[in-house]
Tab-separated table of C-alpha atoms and ligand atoms in Angstrom:
chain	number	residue	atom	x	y	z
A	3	UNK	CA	16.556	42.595	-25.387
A	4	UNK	CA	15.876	40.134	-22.390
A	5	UNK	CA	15.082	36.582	-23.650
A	6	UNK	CA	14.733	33.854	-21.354
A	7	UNK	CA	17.969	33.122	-20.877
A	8	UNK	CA	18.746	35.927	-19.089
A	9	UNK	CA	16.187	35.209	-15.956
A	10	UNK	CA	17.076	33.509	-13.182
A	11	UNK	CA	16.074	29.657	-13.333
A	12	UNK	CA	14.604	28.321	-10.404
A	13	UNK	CA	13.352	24.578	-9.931
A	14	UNK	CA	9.651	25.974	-10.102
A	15	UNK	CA	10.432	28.381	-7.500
A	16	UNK	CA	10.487	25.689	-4.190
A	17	UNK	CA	14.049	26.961	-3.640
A	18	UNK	CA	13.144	30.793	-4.054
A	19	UNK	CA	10.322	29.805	-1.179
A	20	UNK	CA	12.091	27.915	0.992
A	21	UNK	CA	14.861	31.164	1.227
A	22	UNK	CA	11.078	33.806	1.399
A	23	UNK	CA	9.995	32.021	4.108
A	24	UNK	CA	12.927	29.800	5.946
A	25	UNK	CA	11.265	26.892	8.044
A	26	UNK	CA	7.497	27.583	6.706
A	27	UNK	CA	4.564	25.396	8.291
A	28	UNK	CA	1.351	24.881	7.069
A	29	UNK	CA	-0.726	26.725	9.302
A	30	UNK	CA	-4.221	25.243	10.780
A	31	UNK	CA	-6.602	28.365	9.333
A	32	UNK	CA	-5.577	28.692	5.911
A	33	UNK	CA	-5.933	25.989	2.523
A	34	UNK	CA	-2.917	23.417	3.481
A	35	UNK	CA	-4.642	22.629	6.643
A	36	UNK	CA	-5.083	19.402	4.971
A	37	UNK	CA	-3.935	15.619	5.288
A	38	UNK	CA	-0.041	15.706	3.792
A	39	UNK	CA	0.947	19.090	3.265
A	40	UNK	CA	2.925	19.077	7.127
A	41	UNK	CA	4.786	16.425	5.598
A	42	UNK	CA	5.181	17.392	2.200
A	43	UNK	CA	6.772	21.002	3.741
A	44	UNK	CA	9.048	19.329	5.946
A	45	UNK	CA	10.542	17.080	3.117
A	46	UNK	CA	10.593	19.925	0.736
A	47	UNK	CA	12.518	22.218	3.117
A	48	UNK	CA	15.368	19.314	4.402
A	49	UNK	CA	15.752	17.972	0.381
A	50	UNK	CA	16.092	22.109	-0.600
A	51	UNK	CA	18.269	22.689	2.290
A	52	UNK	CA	20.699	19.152	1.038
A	53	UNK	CA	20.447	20.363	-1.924
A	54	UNK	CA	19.016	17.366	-3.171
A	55	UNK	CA	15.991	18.533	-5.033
A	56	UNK	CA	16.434	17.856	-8.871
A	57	UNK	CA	12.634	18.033	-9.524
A	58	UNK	CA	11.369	20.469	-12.394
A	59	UNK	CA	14.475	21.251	-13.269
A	60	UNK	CA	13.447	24.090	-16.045
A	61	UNK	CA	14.449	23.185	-19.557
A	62	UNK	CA	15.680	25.859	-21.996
A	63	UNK	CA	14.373	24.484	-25.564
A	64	UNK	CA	13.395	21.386	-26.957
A	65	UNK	CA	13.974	17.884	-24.528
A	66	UNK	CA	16.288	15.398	-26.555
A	67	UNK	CA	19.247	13.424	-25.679
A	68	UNK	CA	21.032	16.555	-24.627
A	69	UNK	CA	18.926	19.699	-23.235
A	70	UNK	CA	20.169	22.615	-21.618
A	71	UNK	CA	19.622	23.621	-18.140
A	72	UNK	CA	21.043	27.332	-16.520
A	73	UNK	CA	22.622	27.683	-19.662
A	74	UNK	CA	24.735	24.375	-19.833
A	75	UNK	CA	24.085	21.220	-21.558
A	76	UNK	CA	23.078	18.116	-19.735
A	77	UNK	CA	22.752	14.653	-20.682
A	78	UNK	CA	18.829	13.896	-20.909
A	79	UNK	CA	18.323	10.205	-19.224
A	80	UNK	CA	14.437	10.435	-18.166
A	81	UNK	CA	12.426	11.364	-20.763
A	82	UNK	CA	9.578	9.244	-22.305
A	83	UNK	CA	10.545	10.582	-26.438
A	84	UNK	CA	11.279	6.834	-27.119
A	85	UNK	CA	11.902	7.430	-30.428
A	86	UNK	CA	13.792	10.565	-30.228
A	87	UNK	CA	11.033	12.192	-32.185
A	88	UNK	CA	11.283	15.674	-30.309
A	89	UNK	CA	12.486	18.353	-32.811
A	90	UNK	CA	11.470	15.957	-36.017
A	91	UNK	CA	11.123	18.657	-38.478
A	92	UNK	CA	7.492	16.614	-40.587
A	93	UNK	CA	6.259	16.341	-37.354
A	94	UNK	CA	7.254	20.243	-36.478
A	95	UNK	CA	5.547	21.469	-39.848
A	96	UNK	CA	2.214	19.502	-39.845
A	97	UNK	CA	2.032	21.222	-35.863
A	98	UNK	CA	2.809	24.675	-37.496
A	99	UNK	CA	0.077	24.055	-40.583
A	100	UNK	CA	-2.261	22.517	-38.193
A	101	UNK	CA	-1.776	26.326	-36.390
A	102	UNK	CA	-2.303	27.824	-39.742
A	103	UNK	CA	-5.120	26.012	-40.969
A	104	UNK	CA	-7.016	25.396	-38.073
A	105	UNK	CA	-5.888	27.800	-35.284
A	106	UNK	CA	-4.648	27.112	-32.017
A	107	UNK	CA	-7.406	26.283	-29.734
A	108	UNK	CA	-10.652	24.279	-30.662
A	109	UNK	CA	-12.804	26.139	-28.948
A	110	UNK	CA	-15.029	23.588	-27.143
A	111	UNK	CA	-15.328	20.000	-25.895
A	112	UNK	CA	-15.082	17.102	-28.808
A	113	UNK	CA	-18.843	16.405	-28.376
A	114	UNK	CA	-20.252	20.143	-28.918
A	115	UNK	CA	-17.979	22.126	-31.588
A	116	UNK	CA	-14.230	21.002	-30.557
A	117	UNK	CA	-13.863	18.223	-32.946
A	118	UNK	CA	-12.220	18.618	-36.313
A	119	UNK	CA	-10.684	17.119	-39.314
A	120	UNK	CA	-7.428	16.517	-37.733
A	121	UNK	CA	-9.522	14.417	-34.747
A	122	UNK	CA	-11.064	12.054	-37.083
A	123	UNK	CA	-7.889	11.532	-39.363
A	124	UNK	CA	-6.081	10.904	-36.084
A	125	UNK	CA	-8.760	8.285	-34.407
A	126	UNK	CA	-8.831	6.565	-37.916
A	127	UNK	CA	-4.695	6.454	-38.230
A	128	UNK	CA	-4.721	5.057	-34.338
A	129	UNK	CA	-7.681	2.248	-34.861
A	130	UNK	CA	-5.830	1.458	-37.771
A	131	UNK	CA	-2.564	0.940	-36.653
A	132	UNK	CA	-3.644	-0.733	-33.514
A	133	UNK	CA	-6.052	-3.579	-35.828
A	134	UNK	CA	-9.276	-1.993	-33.647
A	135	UNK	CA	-12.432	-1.043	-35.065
A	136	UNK	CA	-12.653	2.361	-33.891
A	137	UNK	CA	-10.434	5.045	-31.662
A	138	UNK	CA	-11.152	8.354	-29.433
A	139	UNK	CA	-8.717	11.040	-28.927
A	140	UNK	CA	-8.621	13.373	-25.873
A	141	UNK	CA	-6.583	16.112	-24.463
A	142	UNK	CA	-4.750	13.461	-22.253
A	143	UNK	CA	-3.708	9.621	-21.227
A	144	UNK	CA	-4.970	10.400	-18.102
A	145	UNK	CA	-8.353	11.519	-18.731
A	146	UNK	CA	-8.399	8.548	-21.369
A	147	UNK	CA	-8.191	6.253	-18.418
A	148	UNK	CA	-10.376	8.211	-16.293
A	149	UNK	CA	-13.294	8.103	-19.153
A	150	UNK	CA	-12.874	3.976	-19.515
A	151	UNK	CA	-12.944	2.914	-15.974
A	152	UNK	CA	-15.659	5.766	-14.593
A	153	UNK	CA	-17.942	5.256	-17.432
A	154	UNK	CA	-18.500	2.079	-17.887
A	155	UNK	CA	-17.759	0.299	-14.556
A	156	UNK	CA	-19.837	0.856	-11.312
A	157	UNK	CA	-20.386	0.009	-8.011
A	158	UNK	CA	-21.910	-2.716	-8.961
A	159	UNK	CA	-18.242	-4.520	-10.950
A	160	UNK	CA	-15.156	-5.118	-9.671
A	161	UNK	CA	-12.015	-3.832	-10.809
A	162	UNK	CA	-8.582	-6.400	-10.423
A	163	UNK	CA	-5.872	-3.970	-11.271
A	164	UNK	CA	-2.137	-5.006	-11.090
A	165	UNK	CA	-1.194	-3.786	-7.581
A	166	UNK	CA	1.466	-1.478	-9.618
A	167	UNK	CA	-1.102	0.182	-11.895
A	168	UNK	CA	-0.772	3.590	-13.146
A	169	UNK	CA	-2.337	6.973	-10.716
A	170	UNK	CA	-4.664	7.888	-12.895
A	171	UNK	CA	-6.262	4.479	-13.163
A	172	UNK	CA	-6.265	4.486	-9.125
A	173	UNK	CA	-7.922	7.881	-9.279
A	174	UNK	CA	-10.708	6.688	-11.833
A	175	UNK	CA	-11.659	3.675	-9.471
A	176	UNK	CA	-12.103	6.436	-6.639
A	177	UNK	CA	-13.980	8.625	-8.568
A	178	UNK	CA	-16.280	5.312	-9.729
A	179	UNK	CA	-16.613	3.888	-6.335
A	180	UNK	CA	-15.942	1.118	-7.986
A	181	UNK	CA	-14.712	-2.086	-5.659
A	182	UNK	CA	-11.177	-2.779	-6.826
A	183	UNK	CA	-8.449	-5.190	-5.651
A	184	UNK	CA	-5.494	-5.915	-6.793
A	185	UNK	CA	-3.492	-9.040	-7.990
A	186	UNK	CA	0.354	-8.945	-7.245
A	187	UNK	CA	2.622	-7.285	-9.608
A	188	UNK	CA	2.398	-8.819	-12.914
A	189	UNK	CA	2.034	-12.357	-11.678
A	190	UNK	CA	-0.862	-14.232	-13.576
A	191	UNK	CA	-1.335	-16.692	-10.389
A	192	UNK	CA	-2.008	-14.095	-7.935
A	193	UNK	CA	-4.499	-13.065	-10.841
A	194	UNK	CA	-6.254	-16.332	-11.157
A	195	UNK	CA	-6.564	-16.955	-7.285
A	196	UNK	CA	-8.747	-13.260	-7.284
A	197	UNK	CA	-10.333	-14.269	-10.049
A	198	UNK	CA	-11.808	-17.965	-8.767
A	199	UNK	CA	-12.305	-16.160	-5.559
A	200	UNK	CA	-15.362	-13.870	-6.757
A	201	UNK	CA	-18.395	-14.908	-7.769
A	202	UNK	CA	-18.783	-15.482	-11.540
A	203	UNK	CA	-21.867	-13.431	-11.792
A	204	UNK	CA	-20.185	-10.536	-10.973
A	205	UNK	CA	-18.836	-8.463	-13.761
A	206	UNK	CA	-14.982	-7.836	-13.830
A	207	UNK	CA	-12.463	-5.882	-15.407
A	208	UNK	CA	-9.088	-6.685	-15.506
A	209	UNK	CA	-6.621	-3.596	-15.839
A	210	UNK	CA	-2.500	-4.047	-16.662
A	211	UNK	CA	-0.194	-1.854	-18.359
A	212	UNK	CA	1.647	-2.934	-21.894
A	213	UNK	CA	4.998	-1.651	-20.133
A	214	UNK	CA	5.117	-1.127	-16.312
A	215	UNK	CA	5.610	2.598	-15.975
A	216	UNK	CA	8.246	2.540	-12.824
A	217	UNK	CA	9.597	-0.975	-13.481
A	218	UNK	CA	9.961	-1.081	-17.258
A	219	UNK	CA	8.676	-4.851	-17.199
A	220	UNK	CA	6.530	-6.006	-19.945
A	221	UNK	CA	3.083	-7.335	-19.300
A	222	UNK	CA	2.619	-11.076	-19.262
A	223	UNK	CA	-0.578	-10.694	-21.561
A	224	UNK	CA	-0.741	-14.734	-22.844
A	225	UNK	CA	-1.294	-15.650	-19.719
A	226	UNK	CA	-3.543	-13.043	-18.379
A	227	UNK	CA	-5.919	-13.142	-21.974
A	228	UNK	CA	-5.772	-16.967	-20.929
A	229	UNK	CA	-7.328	-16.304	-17.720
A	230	UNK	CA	-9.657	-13.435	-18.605
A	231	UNK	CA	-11.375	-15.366	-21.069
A	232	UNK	CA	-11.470	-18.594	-18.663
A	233	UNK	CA	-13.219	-16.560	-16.063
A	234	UNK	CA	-15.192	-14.644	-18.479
A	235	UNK	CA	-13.526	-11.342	-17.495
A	236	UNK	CA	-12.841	-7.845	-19.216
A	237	UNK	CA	-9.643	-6.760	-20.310
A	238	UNK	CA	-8.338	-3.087	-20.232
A	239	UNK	CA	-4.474	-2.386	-21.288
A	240	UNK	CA	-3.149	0.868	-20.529
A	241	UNK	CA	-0.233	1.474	-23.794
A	242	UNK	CA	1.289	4.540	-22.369
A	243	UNK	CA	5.121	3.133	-22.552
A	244	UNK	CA	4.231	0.261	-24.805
A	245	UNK	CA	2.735	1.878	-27.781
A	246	UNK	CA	5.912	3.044	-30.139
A	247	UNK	CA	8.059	0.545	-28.036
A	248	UNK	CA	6.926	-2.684	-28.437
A	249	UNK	CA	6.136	-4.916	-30.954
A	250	UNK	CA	6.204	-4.335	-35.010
A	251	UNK	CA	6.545	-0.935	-35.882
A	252	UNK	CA	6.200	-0.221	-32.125
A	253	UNK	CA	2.413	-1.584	-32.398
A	254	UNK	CA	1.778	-2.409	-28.967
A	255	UNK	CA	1.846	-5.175	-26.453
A	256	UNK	CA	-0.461	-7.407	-27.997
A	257	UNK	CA	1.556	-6.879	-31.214
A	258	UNK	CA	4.533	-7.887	-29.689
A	259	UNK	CA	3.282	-11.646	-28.723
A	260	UNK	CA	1.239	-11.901	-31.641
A	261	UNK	CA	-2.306	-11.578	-29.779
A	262	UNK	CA	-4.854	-10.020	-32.330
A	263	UNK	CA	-6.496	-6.245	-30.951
A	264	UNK	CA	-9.574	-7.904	-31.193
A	265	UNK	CA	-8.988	-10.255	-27.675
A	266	UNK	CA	-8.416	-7.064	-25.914
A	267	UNK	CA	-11.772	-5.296	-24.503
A	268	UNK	CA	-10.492	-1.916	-24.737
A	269	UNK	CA	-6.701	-0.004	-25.186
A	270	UNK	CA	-5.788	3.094	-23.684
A	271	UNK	CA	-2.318	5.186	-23.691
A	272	UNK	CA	-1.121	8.524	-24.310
A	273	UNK	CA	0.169	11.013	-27.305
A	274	UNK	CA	3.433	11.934	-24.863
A	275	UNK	CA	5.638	9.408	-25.126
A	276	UNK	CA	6.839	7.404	-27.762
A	277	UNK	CA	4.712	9.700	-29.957
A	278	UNK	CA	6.281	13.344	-29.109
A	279	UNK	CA	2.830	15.383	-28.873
A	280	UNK	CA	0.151	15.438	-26.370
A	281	UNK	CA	-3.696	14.075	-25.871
A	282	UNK	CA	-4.431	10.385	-25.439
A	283	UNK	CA	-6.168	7.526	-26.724
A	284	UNK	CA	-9.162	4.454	-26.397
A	285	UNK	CA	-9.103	1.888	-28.991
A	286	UNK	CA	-12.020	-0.710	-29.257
A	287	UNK	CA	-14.762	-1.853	-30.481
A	288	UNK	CA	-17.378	0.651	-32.218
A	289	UNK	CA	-19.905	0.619	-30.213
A	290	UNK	CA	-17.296	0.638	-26.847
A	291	UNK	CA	-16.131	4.055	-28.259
A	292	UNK	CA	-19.640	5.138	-29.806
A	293	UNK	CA	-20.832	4.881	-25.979
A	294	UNK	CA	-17.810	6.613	-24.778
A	295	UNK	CA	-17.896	9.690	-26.918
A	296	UNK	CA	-21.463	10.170	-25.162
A	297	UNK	CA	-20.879	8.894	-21.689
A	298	UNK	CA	-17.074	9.856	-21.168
A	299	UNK	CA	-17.221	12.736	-18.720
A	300	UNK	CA	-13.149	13.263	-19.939
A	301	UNK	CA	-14.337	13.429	-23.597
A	302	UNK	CA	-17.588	15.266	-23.218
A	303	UNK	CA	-16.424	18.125	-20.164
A	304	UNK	CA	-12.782	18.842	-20.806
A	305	UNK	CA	-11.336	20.689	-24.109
A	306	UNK	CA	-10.492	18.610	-27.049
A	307	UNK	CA	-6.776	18.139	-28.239
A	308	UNK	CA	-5.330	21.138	-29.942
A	309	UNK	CA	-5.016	21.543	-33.680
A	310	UNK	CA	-0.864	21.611	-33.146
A	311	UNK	CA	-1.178	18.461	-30.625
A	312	UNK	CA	-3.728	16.416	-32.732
A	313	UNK	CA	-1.889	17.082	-36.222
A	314	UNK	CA	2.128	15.790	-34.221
A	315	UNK	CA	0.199	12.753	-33.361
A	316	UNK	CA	-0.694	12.152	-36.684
A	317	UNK	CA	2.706	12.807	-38.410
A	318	UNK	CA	4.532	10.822	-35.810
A	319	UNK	CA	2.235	7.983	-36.321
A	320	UNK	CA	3.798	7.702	-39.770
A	321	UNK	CA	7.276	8.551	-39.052
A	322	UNK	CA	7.221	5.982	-36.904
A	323	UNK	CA	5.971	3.671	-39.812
A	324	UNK	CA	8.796	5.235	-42.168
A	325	UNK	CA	11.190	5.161	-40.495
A	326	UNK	CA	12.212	1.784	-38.896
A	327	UNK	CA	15.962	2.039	-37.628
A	328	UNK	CA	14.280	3.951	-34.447
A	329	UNK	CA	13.061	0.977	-33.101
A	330	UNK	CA	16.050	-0.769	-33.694
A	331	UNK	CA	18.559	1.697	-32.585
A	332	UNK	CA	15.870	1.972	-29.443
A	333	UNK	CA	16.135	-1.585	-28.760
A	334	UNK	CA	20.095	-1.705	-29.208
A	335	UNK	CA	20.497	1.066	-26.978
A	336	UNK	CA	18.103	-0.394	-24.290
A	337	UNK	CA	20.263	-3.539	-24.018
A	338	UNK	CA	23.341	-1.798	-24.530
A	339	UNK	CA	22.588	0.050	-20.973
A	340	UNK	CA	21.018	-2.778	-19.610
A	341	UNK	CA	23.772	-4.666	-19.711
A	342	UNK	CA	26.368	-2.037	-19.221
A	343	UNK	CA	25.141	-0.997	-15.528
A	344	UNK	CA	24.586	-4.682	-14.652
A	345	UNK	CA	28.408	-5.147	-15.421
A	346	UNK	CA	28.945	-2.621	-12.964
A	347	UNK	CA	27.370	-4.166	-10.061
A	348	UNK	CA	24.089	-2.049	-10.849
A	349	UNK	CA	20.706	-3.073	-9.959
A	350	UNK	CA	17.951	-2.563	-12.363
A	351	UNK	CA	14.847	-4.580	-11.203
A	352	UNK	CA	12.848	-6.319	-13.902
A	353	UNK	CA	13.402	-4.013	-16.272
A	354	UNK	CA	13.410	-5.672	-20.083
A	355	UNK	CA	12.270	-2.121	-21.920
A	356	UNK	CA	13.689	1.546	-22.724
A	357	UNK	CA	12.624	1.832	-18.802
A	358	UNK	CA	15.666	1.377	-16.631
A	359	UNK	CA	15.483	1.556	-12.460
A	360	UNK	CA	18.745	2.203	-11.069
A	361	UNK	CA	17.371	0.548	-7.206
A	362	UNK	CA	18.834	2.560	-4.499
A	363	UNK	CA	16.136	1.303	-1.422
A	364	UNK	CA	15.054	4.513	0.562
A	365	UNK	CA	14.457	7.950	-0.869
A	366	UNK	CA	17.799	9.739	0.395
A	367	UNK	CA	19.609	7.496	-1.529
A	368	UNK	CA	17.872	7.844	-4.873
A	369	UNK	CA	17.764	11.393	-4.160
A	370	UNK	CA	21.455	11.773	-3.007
A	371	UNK	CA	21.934	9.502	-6.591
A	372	UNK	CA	20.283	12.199	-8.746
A	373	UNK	CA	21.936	15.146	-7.416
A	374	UNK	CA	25.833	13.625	-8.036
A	375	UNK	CA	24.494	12.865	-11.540
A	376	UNK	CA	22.914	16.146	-11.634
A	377	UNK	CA	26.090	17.677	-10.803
A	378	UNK	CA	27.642	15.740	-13.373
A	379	UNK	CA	25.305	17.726	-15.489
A	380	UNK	CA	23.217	14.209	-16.001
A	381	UNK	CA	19.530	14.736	-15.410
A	382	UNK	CA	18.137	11.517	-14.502
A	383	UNK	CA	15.600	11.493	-12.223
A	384	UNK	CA	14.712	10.284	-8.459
A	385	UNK	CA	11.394	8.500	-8.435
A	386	UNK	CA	10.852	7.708	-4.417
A	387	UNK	CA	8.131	6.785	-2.028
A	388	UNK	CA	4.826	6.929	-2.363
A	389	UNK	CA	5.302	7.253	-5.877
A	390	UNK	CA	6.832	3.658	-5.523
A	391	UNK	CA	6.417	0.942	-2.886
A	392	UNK	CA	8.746	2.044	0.540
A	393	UNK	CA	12.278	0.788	-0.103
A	394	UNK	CA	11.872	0.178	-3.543
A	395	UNK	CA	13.108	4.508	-4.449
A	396	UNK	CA	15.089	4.783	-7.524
A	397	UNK	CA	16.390	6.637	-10.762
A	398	UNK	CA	14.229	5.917	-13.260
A	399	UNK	CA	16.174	5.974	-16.591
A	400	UNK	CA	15.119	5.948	-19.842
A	401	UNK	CA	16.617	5.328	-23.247
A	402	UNK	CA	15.582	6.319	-26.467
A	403	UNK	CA	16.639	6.311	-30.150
A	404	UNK	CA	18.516	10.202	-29.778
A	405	UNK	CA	20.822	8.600	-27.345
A	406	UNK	CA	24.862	7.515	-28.494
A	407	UNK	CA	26.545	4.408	-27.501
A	408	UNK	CA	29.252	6.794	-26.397
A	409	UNK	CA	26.577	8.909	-24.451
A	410	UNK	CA	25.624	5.766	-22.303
A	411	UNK	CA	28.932	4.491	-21.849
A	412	UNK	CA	29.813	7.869	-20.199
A	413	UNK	CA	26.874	7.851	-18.522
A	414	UNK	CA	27.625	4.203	-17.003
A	415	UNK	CA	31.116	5.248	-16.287
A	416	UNK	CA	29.735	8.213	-13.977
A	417	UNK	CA	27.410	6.141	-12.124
A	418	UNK	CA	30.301	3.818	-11.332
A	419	UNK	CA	32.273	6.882	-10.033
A	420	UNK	CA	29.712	8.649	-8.338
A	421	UNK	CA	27.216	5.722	-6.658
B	513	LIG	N1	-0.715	5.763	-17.945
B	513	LIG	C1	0.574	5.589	-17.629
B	513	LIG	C2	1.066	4.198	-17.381
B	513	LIG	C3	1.432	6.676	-17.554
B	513	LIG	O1	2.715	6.499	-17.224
B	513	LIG	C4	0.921	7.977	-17.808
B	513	LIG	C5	1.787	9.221	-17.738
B	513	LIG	N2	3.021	9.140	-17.235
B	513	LIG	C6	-0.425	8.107	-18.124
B	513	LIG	C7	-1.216	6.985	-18.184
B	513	LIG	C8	-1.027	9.462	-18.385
B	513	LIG	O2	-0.694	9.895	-19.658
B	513	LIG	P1	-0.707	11.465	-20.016
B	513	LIG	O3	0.605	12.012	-19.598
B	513	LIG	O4	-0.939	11.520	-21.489
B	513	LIG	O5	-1.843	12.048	-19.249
């Protein structure tokens, strides 16, 4: 019997293309006659024919600390399962009852006939454990954004994001035509000179991340609640990396310098990440999410969560509350590999979280980086430009509670060889 081990593993087929159709171009007539996809080809081709493209590698089984790739184990060092909650076997079960008892697809949109028990328990366990009134769950972080910033900003507000704010929130601005600018990378003066220099009668939303997704740096958020309620401004916090992570019990940014949920606006972040599952979140006030759940084109147009995605979310939430040591051993490992690569002459940014940039400057580097560690059967992965600023390409690491002290000193000890 064939399983999937036995077919040939490709990285999403680009190299299988690339050897179809040697030196393809876009061509004028067809779909890709469009703004990057000359460019995109031509990098795809030189990194496939380097050998330098570690992208979608395919996994075979579960992600963790160690995951197997063409059949031989690798050490995992870029995944977001902060807690090392992949494979927990509650978490496993209440997916497999949640199949059981409610099926595996809900059949419409939350706001027609998608919504179930599992939603509400969910949105209650998340409000709760964030201190808001009320929560909304959709199918993902993304579209949570998308739902905040598109429905209840305008062309008539202005959005001041951090200039290192997450795609999705860039995408919802678009989609708004919303005016946006944006205040230099997590620096609350830069924030305060856009803020005096716009007339107070405008309305304005301030947008920041609890954890910076590509620099691992943790939002200044005394400062900037300071200044939003000086200047009378909104406050939106994207949680993706900071929910699980920070603060008690991994409650959040806000937790974490003691800032009650209440002097945020509105929270957003996803079910991916520290919480193994998938779907995402908006935490607020009651009537905030009340409008939302009938003005969120996310919410109201795309298919609710799944049974098996909303019911993981809700056991992780309380493994996560039972059991403690991850966010300790999480913690100890993060400074364990801070400091070990800064001993060895290693840059890593401003990185104070589980997110770790190894800085190698332009995107050969960071992708000649990955492939040695690659071949060291070490998946940690190049993030390069435009994903981040020019010059700034990288690995981005992350650590989590699965990984060993042993496991990152040999991973430290490789770098050092390889770099
Ligand atoms: N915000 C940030 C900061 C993220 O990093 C991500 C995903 N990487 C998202 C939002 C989107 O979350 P999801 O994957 O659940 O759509």
């Amino acid at each position: 019997m064939r399983t999937i081990h036995d077919k040939p593993l490709h990285s999403s087929g680009v190299r299988d293309f690339f050897s179809k159709y040697p030196g393809f171009l876009p061509q004028q007539d067809t779909l890709l006659n469009c703004k990057w996809s000359q460019r995109w080809f031509s990098w795809l081709q030189a990194s496939v024919e380097e050998d330098t493209y570690t992208f979608q590698e395919v996994l075979q089984g579960r992600s963790g600390a160690e995951v197997m790739i063409n059949d031989m184990p690798f050490c995992m060092l870029s995944s977001y399962d902060y807690l090392g909650l992949i494979g927990h076997a509650d978490i496993e079960e209440a997916a497999i009852d949640a199949i059981r008892t409610y099926g595996t697809g809900t059949g419409g949109v939350r706001l027609l006939t998608g919504t179930n028990q599992l939603h509400e328990e969910l949105e209650k366990s998340i409000s709760h454990f964030k201190g808001t009134e009320d929560a909304m769950v959709l199918s993902s972080g993304y579209m949570a954004n998308l739902a905040v910033v598109a429905a209840l900003f305008s062309n008539k507000d202005l959005v001041i994001a951090d200039e290192y704010i997450h795609r999705s929130i860039a995408d919802a601005i678009k989609l708004a035509g919303i005016t946006a600018v944006s205040f230099r990378h997590n620096d609350p003066d830069s924030l305060e000179q856009v803020l005096t220099s716009y007339s107070s009668t405008v309305r304005k939303l301030v947008i920041v991340e609890g954890v910076y997704s590509m620099d691992g740096d943790i939002c200044r958020l005394p400062e900037i609640v300071r200044l939003k309620e000086i200047h009378g401004a909104l406050l939106m916090i994207d949680e993706a990396h900071s929910l699980g992570v920070l603060g008690p019990q991994g409650r959040g940014v806000n937790a974490h310098f003691g800032i009650p949920a209440h002097q945020i606006d509105i929270f957003t972040g996803s079910l991916s990440k520290a919480i193994p599952s998938n779907g995402g979140y908006i935490a607020g006030r009651e009537e905030d999410i009340v409008y939302l759940k009938h003005g969120g084109a996310p919410y109201m147009f795309s298919a609710a969560a799944t049974p098996a995605n909303t019911a993981a979310a809700l056991a992780a939430l309380r493994v996560m509350q039972e059991e403690n040591w991850r966010f300790d051993t999480l913690w100890d490992n993060t400074h364990l590999l801070i400091a070990a690569l800064q001993e060895a002459g290693i840059r890593t940014g401003l990185s104070a979280t589980p997110i770790i940039p190894v800085i190698c400057g332009d995107n050969e580097s960071a992708l000649h980086l990955s492939k040695k560690l690659f071949d060291e059967q070490i998946l940690a992965t190049a993030v390069i430009y435009p994903a981040v600023p020019e010059g700034k390409a990288r690995l981005r690491l992350c650590c989590t509670a699965a990984h060993t002290p042993e496991l990152l000193h040999r991973f430290v000890h490789i770098i050092r060889r390889v770099r």
